[in-house]
mmCIF file of C-alpha atoms in Angstrom:
data_model
loop_
_atom_site.group_PDB
_atom_site.id
_atom_site.type_symbol
_atom_site.label_atom_id
_atom_site.label_comp_id
_atom_site.label_asym_id
_atom_site.label_seq_id
_atom_site.Cartn_x
_atom_site.Cartn_y
_atom_site.Cartn_z
ATOM 1 C CA ARG A 26 -14.612 -16.822 -30.979
ATOM 2 C CA PHE A 27 -17.598 -15.385 -29.085
ATOM 3 C CA ILE A 28 -19.782 -18.390 -30.003
ATOM 4 C CA TYR A 29 -16.970 -20.737 -28.976
ATOM 5 C CA LYS A 30 -16.602 -19.117 -25.546
ATOM 6 C CA LEU A 31 -20.382 -19.094 -25.091
ATOM 7 C CA CYS A 32 -20.779 -22.788 -25.917
ATOM 8 C CA LEU A 33 -17.622 -24.077 -24.215
ATOM 9 C CA PRO A 34 -19.126 -24.453 -20.698
ATOM 10 C CA ILE A 35 -21.913 -26.606 -22.190
ATOM 11 C CA TYR A 36 -19.389 -28.667 -24.149
ATOM 12 C CA MET A 37 -17.159 -29.081 -21.094
ATOM 13 C CA GLU A 38 -19.930 -30.979 -19.288
ATOM 14 C CA ASP A 39 -19.227 -33.867 -21.670
ATOM 15 C CA LEU A 40 -15.716 -33.416 -23.039
ATOM 16 C CA TYR A 41 -15.967 -36.118 -25.690
ATOM 17 C CA ASN A 42 -19.785 -36.361 -25.972
ATOM 18 C CA HIS A 43 -19.587 -39.791 -24.331
ATOM 19 C CA LEU A 44 -23.106 -39.565 -22.964
ATOM 20 C CA SER A 45 -24.781 -38.754 -26.267
ATOM 21 C CA ARG A 46 -22.631 -41.268 -28.144
ATOM 22 C CA TYR A 47 -23.439 -44.015 -25.675
ATOM 23 C CA LYS A 48 -27.188 -43.311 -25.848
ATOM 24 C CA LYS A 49 -27.068 -43.454 -29.656
ATOM 25 C CA LYS A 50 -25.207 -46.778 -29.550
ATOM 26 C CA ILE A 51 -27.692 -48.300 -27.120
ATOM 27 C CA LYS A 52 -30.654 -47.042 -29.145
ATOM 28 C CA LYS A 53 -29.174 -48.486 -32.320
ATOM 29 C CA LEU A 54 -28.497 -51.822 -30.627
ATOM 30 C CA ARG A 55 -32.084 -52.017 -29.344
ATOM 31 C CA GLU A 56 -33.648 -51.172 -32.703
ATOM 32 C CA GLU A 57 -31.466 -53.207 -35.044
ATOM 33 C CA ASN A 58 -30.680 -56.904 -35.258
ATOM 34 C CA SER A 59 -27.410 -56.460 -37.135
ATOM 35 C CA ILE A 60 -23.976 -54.982 -36.530
ATOM 36 C CA LYS A 61 -21.340 -53.510 -38.796
ATOM 37 C CA THR A 62 -18.076 -55.447 -39.014
ATOM 38 C CA TYR A 63 -15.013 -55.211 -41.253
ATOM 39 C CA GLU A 64 -16.542 -58.099 -43.217
ATOM 40 C CA GLY A 65 -19.786 -56.195 -43.733
ATOM 41 C CA ILE A 66 -23.192 -56.082 -42.038
ATOM 42 C CA ILE A 67 -24.046 -59.313 -40.203
ATOM 43 C CA LYS A 68 -27.172 -60.421 -38.373
ATOM 44 C CA ILE A 69 -26.836 -61.072 -34.667
ATOM 45 C CA ARG A 70 -28.704 -63.378 -32.354
ATOM 46 C CA LYS A 71 -31.565 -61.664 -30.555
ATOM 47 C CA GLU A 72 -30.924 -63.562 -27.303
ATOM 48 C CA ASN A 73 -27.247 -62.472 -27.322
ATOM 49 C CA LYS A 74 -28.202 -58.879 -27.973
ATOM 50 C CA GLN A 75 -30.712 -58.952 -25.115
ATOM 51 C CA LEU A 76 -28.142 -60.419 -22.730
ATOM 52 C CA VAL A 77 -25.749 -57.579 -23.563
ATOM 53 C CA LEU A 78 -28.465 -54.938 -23.097
ATOM 54 C CA ASN A 79 -29.473 -56.458 -19.756
ATOM 55 C CA TYR A 80 -25.862 -56.512 -18.624
ATOM 56 C CA LEU A 81 -25.327 -52.851 -19.585
ATOM 57 C CA GLU A 82 -28.404 -51.878 -17.533
ATOM 58 C CA PHE A 83 -26.991 -53.851 -14.601
ATOM 59 C CA LYS A 84 -23.562 -52.241 -15.059
ATOM 60 C CA GLU A 85 -25.069 -48.757 -15.324
ATOM 61 C CA GLN A 86 -26.873 -49.181 -12.004
ATOM 62 C CA ASP A 87 -23.695 -50.566 -10.450
ATOM 63 C CA LEU A 88 -21.750 -47.465 -11.534
ATOM 64 C CA LYS A 89 -24.485 -45.179 -10.184
ATOM 65 C CA ASP A 90 -24.214 -46.900 -6.809
ATOM 66 C CA ILE A 91 -20.463 -46.277 -6.799
ATOM 67 C CA TYR A 92 -20.177 -42.765 -8.285
ATOM 68 C CA GLY A 93 -23.639 -41.292 -7.699
ATOM 69 C CA THR A 94 -26.065 -39.657 -10.131
ATOM 70 C CA SER A 95 -24.587 -36.192 -10.632
ATOM 71 C CA LYS A 96 -23.967 -34.832 -14.154
ATOM 72 C CA ASP A 97 -20.234 -35.419 -13.815
ATOM 73 C CA ALA A 98 -20.842 -38.979 -12.630
ATOM 74 C CA GLU A 99 -23.319 -39.610 -15.468
ATOM 75 C CA THR A 100 -20.736 -38.460 -18.019
ATOM 76 C CA ARG A 101 -18.030 -40.529 -16.371
ATOM 77 C CA ASN A 102 -20.246 -43.625 -16.309
ATOM 78 C CA ALA A 103 -21.218 -43.130 -19.945
ATOM 79 C CA LYS A 104 -17.541 -43.060 -20.900
ATOM 80 C CA THR A 105 -16.957 -46.380 -19.122
ATOM 81 C CA LEU A 106 -20.050 -48.006 -20.621
ATOM 82 C CA TYR A 107 -19.302 -46.683 -24.112
ATOM 83 C CA LYS A 108 -15.818 -48.205 -24.056
ATOM 84 C CA TYR A 109 -17.154 -51.437 -22.593
ATOM 85 C CA LEU A 110 -19.744 -51.727 -25.337
ATOM 86 C CA THR A 111 -17.627 -50.695 -28.340
ATOM 87 C CA THR A 112 -14.308 -52.265 -27.326
ATOM 88 C CA TYR A 113 -15.314 -55.407 -25.444
ATOM 89 C CA LEU A 114 -18.952 -56.462 -25.804
ATOM 90 C CA ALA A 115 -19.201 -55.722 -29.517
ATOM 91 C CA ASN A 116 -16.331 -58.162 -30.068
ATOM 92 C CA ILE A 117 -17.999 -60.786 -27.852
ATOM 93 C CA ILE A 118 -21.218 -60.502 -29.878
ATOM 94 C CA TYR A 119 -19.209 -60.774 -33.110
ATOM 95 C CA TRP A 120 -16.978 -63.683 -32.055
ATOM 96 C CA PHE A 121 -19.720 -65.792 -30.432
ATOM 97 C CA ASN A 122 -22.446 -65.010 -32.948
ATOM 98 C CA ASP A 123 -22.724 -68.670 -33.978
ATOM 99 C CA VAL A 124 -23.800 -69.772 -30.507
ATOM 100 C CA SER A 125 -26.163 -68.616 -27.805
ATOM 101 C CA LEU A 126 -24.135 -66.971 -25.025
ATOM 102 C CA LYS A 127 -26.348 -68.387 -22.278
ATOM 103 C CA ASP A 128 -25.659 -71.927 -23.579
ATOM 104 C CA ILE A 129 -21.967 -71.411 -24.332
ATOM 105 C CA THR A 130 -19.621 -74.290 -23.539
ATOM 106 C CA GLN A 131 -15.975 -74.526 -22.568
ATOM 107 C CA LYS A 132 -15.248 -75.870 -26.035
ATOM 108 C CA ASP A 133 -16.754 -72.716 -27.623
ATOM 109 C CA ILE A 134 -14.588 -70.480 -25.429
ATOM 110 C CA GLU A 135 -11.500 -72.571 -26.162
ATOM 111 C CA SER A 136 -12.115 -72.288 -29.908
ATOM 112 C CA ILE A 137 -12.208 -68.476 -29.747
ATOM 113 C CA TYR A 138 -9.245 -68.373 -27.349
ATOM 114 C CA ARG A 139 -7.079 -70.465 -29.698
ATOM 115 C CA LYS A 140 -7.903 -68.204 -32.644
ATOM 116 C CA ILE A 141 -7.026 -65.118 -30.623
ATOM 117 C CA GLU A 142 -3.725 -66.626 -29.485
ATOM 118 C CA ASN A 143 -2.857 -67.789 -33.015
ATOM 119 C CA GLY A 144 -3.555 -64.333 -34.385
ATOM 120 C CA THR A 145 -6.214 -65.581 -36.813
ATOM 121 C CA LEU A 146 -9.090 -63.808 -35.070
ATOM 122 C CA LYS A 147 -9.433 -60.077 -35.587
ATOM 123 C CA SER A 148 -11.509 -57.484 -33.814
ATOM 124 C CA ILE A 149 -14.894 -56.348 -35.108
ATOM 125 C CA SER A 150 -13.108 -53.504 -36.939
ATOM 126 C CA GLY A 151 -10.621 -55.860 -38.565
ATOM 127 C CA LYS A 152 -7.640 -54.787 -36.465
ATOM 128 C CA LYS A 153 -5.155 -56.998 -34.688
ATOM 129 C CA LEU A 154 -5.776 -57.051 -30.954
ATOM 130 C CA SER A 155 -3.116 -55.311 -28.881
ATOM 131 C CA ASP A 156 -1.775 -56.849 -25.673
ATOM 132 C CA ILE A 157 -3.543 -54.152 -23.646
ATOM 133 C CA THR A 158 -6.916 -54.903 -25.265
ATOM 134 C CA LEU A 159 -6.335 -58.652 -24.873
ATOM 135 C CA LYS A 160 -5.471 -58.237 -21.220
ATOM 136 C CA ASP A 161 -8.718 -56.314 -20.650
ATOM 137 C CA ILE A 162 -10.870 -58.774 -22.623
ATOM 138 C CA TYR A 163 -9.411 -61.750 -20.773
ATOM 139 C CA SER A 164 -9.543 -60.243 -17.286
ATOM 140 C CA ARG A 165 -12.552 -57.872 -17.470
ATOM 141 C CA VAL A 166 -14.895 -59.741 -19.792
ATOM 142 C CA LEU A 167 -14.172 -63.462 -20.048
ATOM 143 C CA LYS A 168 -12.845 -64.153 -16.533
ATOM 144 C CA SER A 169 -15.147 -61.661 -14.819
ATOM 145 C CA GLY A 170 -17.586 -58.853 -15.681
ATOM 146 C CA PHE A 171 -19.937 -59.938 -18.452
ATOM 147 C CA PHE A 172 -19.105 -63.656 -18.196
ATOM 148 C CA ASP A 173 -19.683 -63.480 -14.443
ATOM 149 C CA TYR A 174 -23.103 -62.030 -15.221
ATOM 150 C CA ILE A 175 -24.003 -64.913 -17.565
ATOM 151 C CA LYS A 176 -22.354 -67.414 -15.165
ATOM 152 C CA LYS A 177 -19.707 -68.597 -17.630
ATOM 153 C CA SER A 178 -16.533 -67.080 -16.136
ATOM 154 C CA ASP A 179 -15.479 -70.382 -14.515
ATOM 155 C CA LEU A 180 -15.380 -71.981 -17.955
ATOM 156 C CA ALA A 181 -13.226 -69.120 -19.241
ATOM 157 C CA ARG A 182 -10.806 -69.455 -16.315
ATOM 158 C CA ASN A 183 -10.362 -73.143 -17.129
ATOM 159 C CA VAL A 184 -9.347 -72.203 -20.677
ATOM 160 C CA ILE A 185 -7.391 -68.954 -20.321
ATOM 161 C CA LYS A 186 -4.145 -69.766 -18.586
ATOM 162 C CA ARG A 187 -1.815 -67.222 -20.167
ATOM 163 C CA LYS A 188 -1.255 -63.971 -18.319
ATOM 164 C CA VAL A 189 -0.968 -61.158 -20.840
ATOM 165 C CA SER A 190 1.972 -58.946 -19.947
ATOM 166 C CA PRO A 191 1.576 -55.192 -20.286
ATOM 167 C CA THR A 192 3.534 -53.380 -22.960
ATOM 168 C CA HIS A 193 7.157 -52.653 -22.087
ATOM 169 C CA GLU A 194 7.362 -49.534 -24.238
ATOM 170 C CA VAL A 195 8.958 -46.622 -22.416
ATOM 171 C CA ARG A 196 8.236 -42.979 -23.333
ATOM 172 C CA PHE A 197 9.330 -39.907 -21.397
ATOM 173 C CA PHE A 198 10.975 -36.511 -21.676
ATOM 174 C CA ASP A 199 13.144 -34.627 -19.186
ATOM 175 C CA LEU A 200 12.573 -31.493 -17.146
ATOM 176 C CA ASP A 201 14.518 -29.255 -19.545
ATOM 177 C CA THR A 202 12.183 -30.274 -22.376
ATOM 178 C CA LEU A 203 9.163 -29.405 -20.212
ATOM 179 C CA LYS A 204 10.576 -25.932 -19.565
ATOM 180 C CA GLU A 205 11.112 -25.384 -23.301
ATOM 181 C CA ILE A 206 7.549 -26.504 -24.065
ATOM 182 C CA CYS A 207 6.160 -24.107 -21.439
ATOM 183 C CA ASN A 208 8.272 -21.221 -22.757
ATOM 184 C CA LEU A 209 6.656 -21.639 -26.178
ATOM 185 C CA ALA A 210 3.085 -21.864 -24.803
ATOM 186 C CA ASN A 211 1.007 -18.837 -25.846
ATOM 187 C CA LYS A 212 -1.371 -18.905 -22.878
ATOM 188 C CA LYS A 213 -0.800 -18.937 -19.139
ATOM 189 C CA GLU A 214 -3.436 -21.665 -18.650
ATOM 190 C CA HIS A 215 -1.572 -23.919 -21.076
ATOM 191 C CA ARG A 216 1.682 -23.416 -19.167
ATOM 192 C CA LEU A 217 -0.046 -24.232 -15.877
ATOM 193 C CA ALA A 218 -1.687 -27.316 -17.413
ATOM 194 C CA TYR A 219 1.683 -28.616 -18.636
ATOM 195 C CA TRP A 220 3.357 -28.057 -15.254
ATOM 196 C CA LEU A 221 0.518 -29.736 -13.343
ATOM 197 C CA LEU A 222 0.492 -32.736 -15.681
ATOM 198 C CA TYR A 223 4.230 -33.214 -15.192
ATOM 199 C CA ASP A 224 4.264 -32.338 -11.486
ATOM 200 C CA LEU A 225 1.287 -34.407 -10.292
ATOM 201 C CA GLY A 226 1.263 -37.155 -12.934
ATOM 202 C CA LEU A 227 -2.425 -36.644 -13.744
ATOM 203 C CA GLU A 228 -4.409 -37.880 -16.710
ATOM 204 C CA ILE A 229 -5.839 -35.030 -18.772
ATOM 205 C CA SER A 230 -9.412 -36.012 -17.817
ATOM 206 C CA ALA A 231 -8.580 -35.545 -14.114
ATOM 207 C CA LEU A 232 -6.634 -32.342 -14.743
ATOM 208 C CA LEU A 233 -9.544 -30.631 -16.512
ATOM 209 C CA GLN A 234 -11.920 -31.468 -13.657
ATOM 210 C CA LEU A 235 -9.774 -29.847 -10.964
ATOM 211 C CA LYS A 236 -11.395 -26.972 -9.070
ATOM 212 C CA LYS A 237 -9.908 -24.285 -6.863
ATOM 213 C CA SER A 238 -11.335 -26.181 -3.885
ATOM 214 C CA ASN A 239 -9.004 -29.097 -4.677
ATOM 215 C CA PHE A 240 -6.004 -26.906 -3.754
ATOM 216 C CA GLU A 241 -5.009 -26.078 -0.192
ATOM 217 C CA LEU A 242 -2.200 -23.662 0.659
ATOM 218 C CA LYS A 243 -0.176 -24.949 3.609
ATOM 219 C CA TYR A 244 2.813 -23.770 5.631
ATOM 220 C CA ASP A 245 5.807 -25.944 6.504
ATOM 221 C CA LYS A 246 7.053 -24.812 9.943
ATOM 222 C CA ASP A 247 10.319 -26.707 9.658
ATOM 223 C CA LEU A 248 11.284 -25.362 6.236
ATOM 224 C CA LYS A 249 9.401 -22.080 6.749
ATOM 225 C CA THR A 250 7.885 -22.229 3.261
ATOM 226 C CA LYS A 251 4.372 -22.276 1.789
ATOM 227 C CA TYR A 252 3.264 -25.042 -0.541
ATOM 228 C CA TYR A 253 0.100 -26.360 -2.211
ATOM 229 C CA MET A 254 -1.506 -29.685 -1.362
ATOM 230 C CA VAL A 255 -3.770 -31.062 -4.104
ATOM 231 C CA HIS A 256 -6.665 -33.347 -3.161
ATOM 232 C CA ILE A 257 -7.298 -35.715 -6.075
ATOM 233 C CA ALA A 258 -10.738 -37.078 -5.256
ATOM 234 C CA LYS A 259 -12.438 -40.241 -6.447
ATOM 235 C CA ASP A 260 -14.949 -38.405 -8.629
ATOM 236 C CA ILE A 261 -12.232 -36.864 -10.853
ATOM 237 C CA SER A 262 -9.795 -39.774 -10.947
ATOM 238 C CA LYS A 263 -9.734 -42.409 -13.638
ATOM 239 C CA LYS A 264 -11.432 -45.641 -12.620
ATOM 240 C CA GLY A 265 -8.978 -47.766 -10.658
ATOM 241 C CA ARG A 266 -6.890 -44.808 -9.500
ATOM 242 C CA ARG A 267 -6.571 -44.169 -5.784
ATOM 243 C CA VAL A 268 -7.730 -41.098 -3.897
ATOM 244 C CA ARG A 269 -4.601 -39.191 -2.935
ATOM 245 C CA ASN A 270 -3.151 -35.918 -1.668
ATOM 246 C CA ASN A 271 -0.103 -34.757 -3.622
ATOM 247 C CA TYR A 272 1.990 -31.765 -2.731
ATOM 248 C CA VAL A 273 3.127 -29.489 -5.564
ATOM 249 C CA HIS A 274 6.800 -30.225 -6.094
ATOM 250 C CA PHE A 275 8.097 -27.660 -8.575
ATOM 251 C CA GLU A 276 8.529 -23.999 -7.720
ATOM 252 C CA GLU A 277 7.354 -23.033 -11.228
ATOM 253 C CA THR A 278 4.020 -24.808 -10.643
ATOM 254 C CA THR A 279 3.590 -23.106 -7.273
ATOM 255 C CA ASN A 280 4.273 -19.634 -8.689
ATOM 256 C CA LEU A 281 1.771 -20.115 -11.524
ATOM 257 C CA LEU A 282 -0.873 -21.388 -9.077
ATOM 258 C CA LYS A 283 -0.457 -18.373 -6.779
ATOM 259 C CA VAL A 284 -1.347 -16.046 -9.644
ATOM 260 C CA TYR A 285 -3.962 -18.255 -11.278
ATOM 261 C CA LEU A 286 -5.967 -19.326 -8.204
ATOM 262 C CA GLY A 287 -6.324 -15.741 -7.076
ATOM 263 C CA THR A 288 -8.673 -15.024 -9.990
ATOM 264 C CA LEU A 289 -11.045 -17.937 -9.281
ATOM 265 C CA LYS A 290 -13.945 -18.626 -6.944
ATOM 266 C CA GLU A 291 -13.774 -21.659 -4.683
ATOM 267 C CA SER A 292 -16.176 -23.692 -6.855
ATOM 268 C CA ASP A 293 -14.638 -22.645 -10.201
ATOM 269 C CA LYS A 294 -12.881 -25.172 -12.396
ATOM 270 C CA LEU A 295 -9.222 -24.482 -12.938
ATOM 271 C CA PHE A 296 -9.451 -24.752 -16.723
ATOM 272 C CA ASN A 297 -12.075 -23.873 -19.314
ATOM 273 C CA ILE A 298 -10.348 -25.737 -22.106
ATOM 274 C CA SER A 299 -11.191 -29.014 -23.788
ATOM 275 C CA PRO A 300 -8.747 -31.909 -24.274
ATOM 276 C CA PRO A 301 -8.564 -31.352 -28.067
ATOM 277 C CA ALA A 302 -7.721 -27.672 -27.458
ATOM 278 C CA LEU A 303 -4.800 -28.643 -25.211
ATOM 279 C CA TYR A 304 -3.661 -31.251 -27.756
ATOM 280 C CA ARG A 305 -3.654 -28.617 -30.492
ATOM 281 C CA ALA A 306 -1.786 -26.134 -28.273
ATOM 282 C CA LEU A 307 0.943 -28.708 -27.704
ATOM 283 C CA GLN A 308 1.100 -29.455 -31.432
ATOM 284 C CA ARG A 309 1.520 -25.745 -32.212
ATOM 285 C CA SER A 310 4.383 -25.489 -29.733
ATOM 286 C CA ASN A 311 5.961 -28.557 -31.307
ATOM 287 C CA LYS A 312 5.161 -27.889 -34.965
ATOM 288 C CA ASP A 313 8.821 -28.221 -35.961
ATOM 289 C CA GLY A 314 9.096 -31.564 -34.106
ATOM 290 C CA LYS A 315 11.759 -30.260 -31.741
ATOM 291 C CA PHE A 316 10.353 -31.902 -28.628
ATOM 292 C CA ARG A 317 10.688 -35.677 -28.686
ATOM 293 C CA VAL A 318 10.464 -38.476 -26.162
ATOM 294 C CA LYS A 319 13.179 -40.863 -25.139
ATOM 295 C CA PRO A 320 14.236 -43.428 -26.200
ATOM 296 C CA ASN A 321 12.366 -43.816 -29.515
ATOM 297 C CA GLY A 322 12.491 -40.150 -30.584
ATOM 298 C CA GLU A 323 8.765 -39.786 -31.337
ATOM 299 C CA LYS A 324 6.943 -36.475 -30.854
ATOM 300 C CA VAL A 325 5.786 -35.557 -27.365
ATOM 301 C CA THR A 326 2.084 -36.168 -26.663
ATOM 302 C CA ILE A 327 -0.127 -35.233 -23.713
ATOM 303 C CA LYS A 328 0.041 -38.810 -22.381
ATOM 304 C CA ASP A 329 3.835 -38.561 -22.147
ATOM 305 C CA PHE A 330 3.597 -35.996 -19.325
ATOM 306 C CA ARG A 331 2.363 -38.647 -16.884
ATOM 307 C CA SER A 332 5.083 -41.179 -17.699
ATOM 308 C CA SER A 333 7.674 -38.382 -17.611
ATOM 309 C CA CYS A 334 6.490 -37.498 -14.105
ATOM 310 C CA ALA A 335 7.157 -41.087 -13.005
ATOM 311 C CA THR A 336 10.588 -41.094 -14.644
ATOM 312 C CA TYR A 337 11.582 -37.779 -13.086
ATOM 313 C CA PHE A 338 10.746 -38.791 -9.509
ATOM 314 C CA LEU A 339 12.336 -42.219 -9.929
ATOM 315 C CA SER A 340 15.519 -40.498 -11.092
ATOM 316 C CA GLN A 341 15.338 -38.338 -7.937
ATOM 317 C CA ARG A 342 15.628 -41.505 -5.830
ATOM 318 C CA TRP A 343 11.950 -41.751 -4.890
ATOM 319 C CA SER A 344 10.989 -45.324 -4.103
ATOM 320 C CA THR A 345 8.674 -47.177 -6.493
ATOM 321 C CA ASP A 346 5.939 -47.188 -3.821
ATOM 322 C CA GLU A 347 6.192 -43.399 -3.465
ATOM 323 C CA VAL A 348 5.905 -42.909 -7.234
ATOM 324 C CA LYS A 349 2.984 -45.339 -7.413
ATOM 325 C CA GLY A 350 1.262 -43.352 -4.677
ATOM 326 C CA ARG A 351 1.784 -40.063 -6.522
ATOM 327 C CA LEU A 352 0.332 -41.474 -9.744
ATOM 328 C CA GLY A 353 -2.578 -43.216 -7.990
ATOM 329 C CA HIS A 354 -1.453 -46.771 -8.747
ATOM 330 C CA SER A 355 -2.156 -49.580 -6.301
ATOM 331 C CA PRO A 356 0.875 -51.008 -4.434
ATOM 332 C CA SER A 357 0.586 -54.224 -6.476
ATOM 333 C CA SER A 358 0.768 -52.402 -9.827
ATOM 334 C CA SER A 359 3.757 -53.349 -11.995
ATOM 335 C CA GLU A 360 3.386 -50.494 -14.501
ATOM 336 C CA ILE A 361 6.242 -48.510 -12.929
ATOM 337 C CA ASN A 362 8.669 -51.427 -13.220
ATOM 338 C CA LYS A 363 9.423 -50.846 -16.899
ATOM 339 C CA TYR A 364 10.701 -47.345 -16.078
ATOM 340 C CA VAL A 365 12.727 -48.670 -13.153
ATOM 341 C CA ASN A 366 14.288 -51.265 -15.461
ATOM 342 C CA TYR A 367 14.927 -48.766 -18.238
ATOM 343 C CA LEU A 368 16.613 -46.277 -15.911
ATOM 344 C CA GLY A 369 18.645 -49.127 -14.447
ATOM 345 C CA LEU A 370 17.744 -48.078 -10.911
ATOM 346 C CA HIS A 371 18.010 -51.627 -9.593
ATOM 347 C CA GLN A 372 21.411 -51.949 -11.256
ATOM 348 C CA LYS A 373 22.479 -48.572 -9.851
ATOM 349 C CA LYS A 374 21.454 -49.672 -6.384
ATOM 350 C CA ARG A 375 23.275 -52.974 -6.850
ATOM 351 C CA ARG A 376 26.357 -51.169 -8.196
ATOM 352 C CA LYS A 377 26.317 -48.832 -5.192
ATOM 353 C CA GLU A 378 26.099 -51.834 -2.879
ATOM 354 C CA ASP A 379 28.962 -53.527 -4.750
ATOM 355 C CA VAL A 380 31.118 -50.409 -4.572
ATOM 356 C CA GLU A 381 30.382 -50.031 -0.869
ATOM 357 C CA LEU A 382 31.186 -53.710 -0.313
ATOM 358 C CA ASN A 383 34.444 -53.425 -2.265
ATOM 359 C CA PHE A 384 35.367 -50.321 -0.310
ATOM 360 C CA LYS A 385 34.571 -52.118 2.928
ATOM 361 C CA ASN A 386 36.743 -55.085 1.895
ATOM 362 C CA MET A 387 39.588 -52.797 0.845
ATOM 363 C CA LYS A 388 39.341 -50.867 4.110
ATOM 364 C CA SER A 389 39.379 -54.135 6.035
ATOM 365 C CA LYS A 390 42.501 -55.279 4.171
ATOM 366 C CA TYR A 391 44.118 -51.871 4.715
ATOM 367 C CA ASP A 392 43.336 -52.034 8.426
ATOM 368 C CA GLU A 393 44.801 -55.554 8.561
ATOM 369 C CA SER A 394 47.969 -54.418 6.804
ATOM 370 C CA GLN A 395 48.272 -51.435 9.146
ATOM 371 C CA GLU A 396 47.919 -53.758 12.125
ATOM 372 C CA THR A 397 50.607 -56.044 10.712
ATOM 373 C CA ILE A 398 52.924 -53.069 10.197
ATOM 374 C CA ARG A 399 52.207 -51.874 13.749
ATOM 375 C CA MET A 400 52.994 -55.313 15.153
ATOM 376 C CA MET A 401 56.182 -55.567 13.079
ATOM 377 C CA LYS A 402 57.249 -52.133 14.284
ATOM 378 C CA ALA A 403 56.472 -53.172 17.859
ATOM 379 C CA ASP A 404 58.608 -56.302 17.332
ATOM 380 C CA GLN A 405 61.423 -54.186 15.911
ATOM 381 C CA ASP A 406 61.256 -51.818 18.883
ATOM 382 C CA ASN A 407 61.237 -54.777 21.219
ATOM 383 C CA ILE A 408 64.305 -56.322 19.528
ATOM 384 C CA LYS A 409 66.086 -52.968 19.620
ATOM 385 C CA ASN A 410 65.383 -52.635 23.332
ATOM 386 C CA GLN A 411 66.581 -56.165 23.933
ATOM 387 C CA MET A 412 69.807 -55.437 21.991
ATOM 388 C CA GLU A 413 70.383 -52.325 24.072
ATOM 389 C CA GLU A 414 69.845 -54.286 27.285
ATOM 390 C CA LEU A 415 72.160 -57.051 26.015
ATOM 391 C CA LYS A 416 74.812 -54.496 25.094
ATOM 392 C CA LYS A 417 74.658 -52.922 28.547
ATOM 393 C CA MET A 418 74.798 -56.341 30.200
ATOM 394 C CA VAL A 419 77.869 -57.409 28.153
ATOM 395 C CA ILE A 420 79.707 -54.188 28.951
ATOM 396 C CA LYS A 421 78.845 -54.534 32.636
ATOM 397 C CA ASN A 422 80.029 -58.154 32.755
ATOM 398 C CA ALA A 423 83.266 -57.248 30.941
ATOM 399 C CA MET A 424 84.033 -54.464 33.418
ATOM 400 C CA ASN A 425 83.364 -56.761 36.363
ATOM 401 C CA GLU A 426 85.802 -59.320 34.990
ATOM 402 C CA LEU A 427 88.512 -56.692 34.498
ATOM 403 C CA ASN A 428 88.045 -55.341 37.994
ATOM 404 C CA LYS A 429 88.434 -58.825 39.386
ATOM 405 C CA ASN A 430 91.788 -59.219 37.607
ATOM 406 C CA GLY A 431 92.989 -55.814 38.836
ATOM 407 C CA LYS A 432 92.982 -54.238 35.474
ATOM 408 C CA LYS A 433 91.701 -50.857 34.695
ATOM 409 C CA ILE A 434 90.212 -49.648 31.452
#
């Protein structure tokens, strides 16, 4: 335990060893002229390998210009480059190994595209490509990115017409489940991590980079209450996420922060735990499989906290734009829509409008009927008055006639 605590700060600088793994991959790619595939070891074209290496150098410099050259930025950039190399470029090298990438034609791209769409082309590891991976390969590699670099993206755009839709799978758990999970957590830092993940809708990578300086205690004069505002900066957010300031919503999160932040210096990180440690803590709390997501009933994972955050605030009548802002999505993002559709929020809104319209129509008809009744009553009163006047007039005329004839009544 002592060794673990001693080494943890060093390990936390690179949570998944992305930097060292990326350097090893690049070194191996430079030194070898073959790659490992599910079909075995195959030789690769030297000119294709060099193009990929040149592009990665270009991309690395591009990321440095955006995120800087600090240790955190270097680790972050290595993570991006490692995924780009292993998930995207390795497949490009494998699929187009029969041709030189700099001389690739539209026909070559179309051949690969048809095989992907028909399901006959597998990834370098032999797995079927998911819609998410396909979407990234089409949009980030073939239509832009690497193919932009080799000036072949226009050819790819002529071929790739299909827009890959994101997965429509919905996974979330409710607030009561969160409270049960936190009650079973052995450590205070785990409880705070769970509440922040659910409250702010953060990815775990952003959560574990939060510092005390990211939190600002404010006072609401109107409500006469104190609350925390969390600044989620660009350097801790996942690539593509927006810089944002989120207020802490839940009272439980606020109470934990009051105690926890008091023990830290301004520059201290909130957590000295690694992602695997938090995964294992959640697994221990859920060892009997009690906590499960809706609607498919699978076990709760760390990723489900973010989607559950979106579901909770949507159910509290937040607009989709407000939820997108809290999660760091761009206004044009459609990721939230699957939760809106699942919760039936559009239908609920439509039903409310229908009910209000029906009520309005019924009220209008009721008002019309009341007006008709009022008019009928007015007519009845008018007839009654006329009858009374007629009665008086008849009696008066009769008496006049009798008086004329000298008769008395």
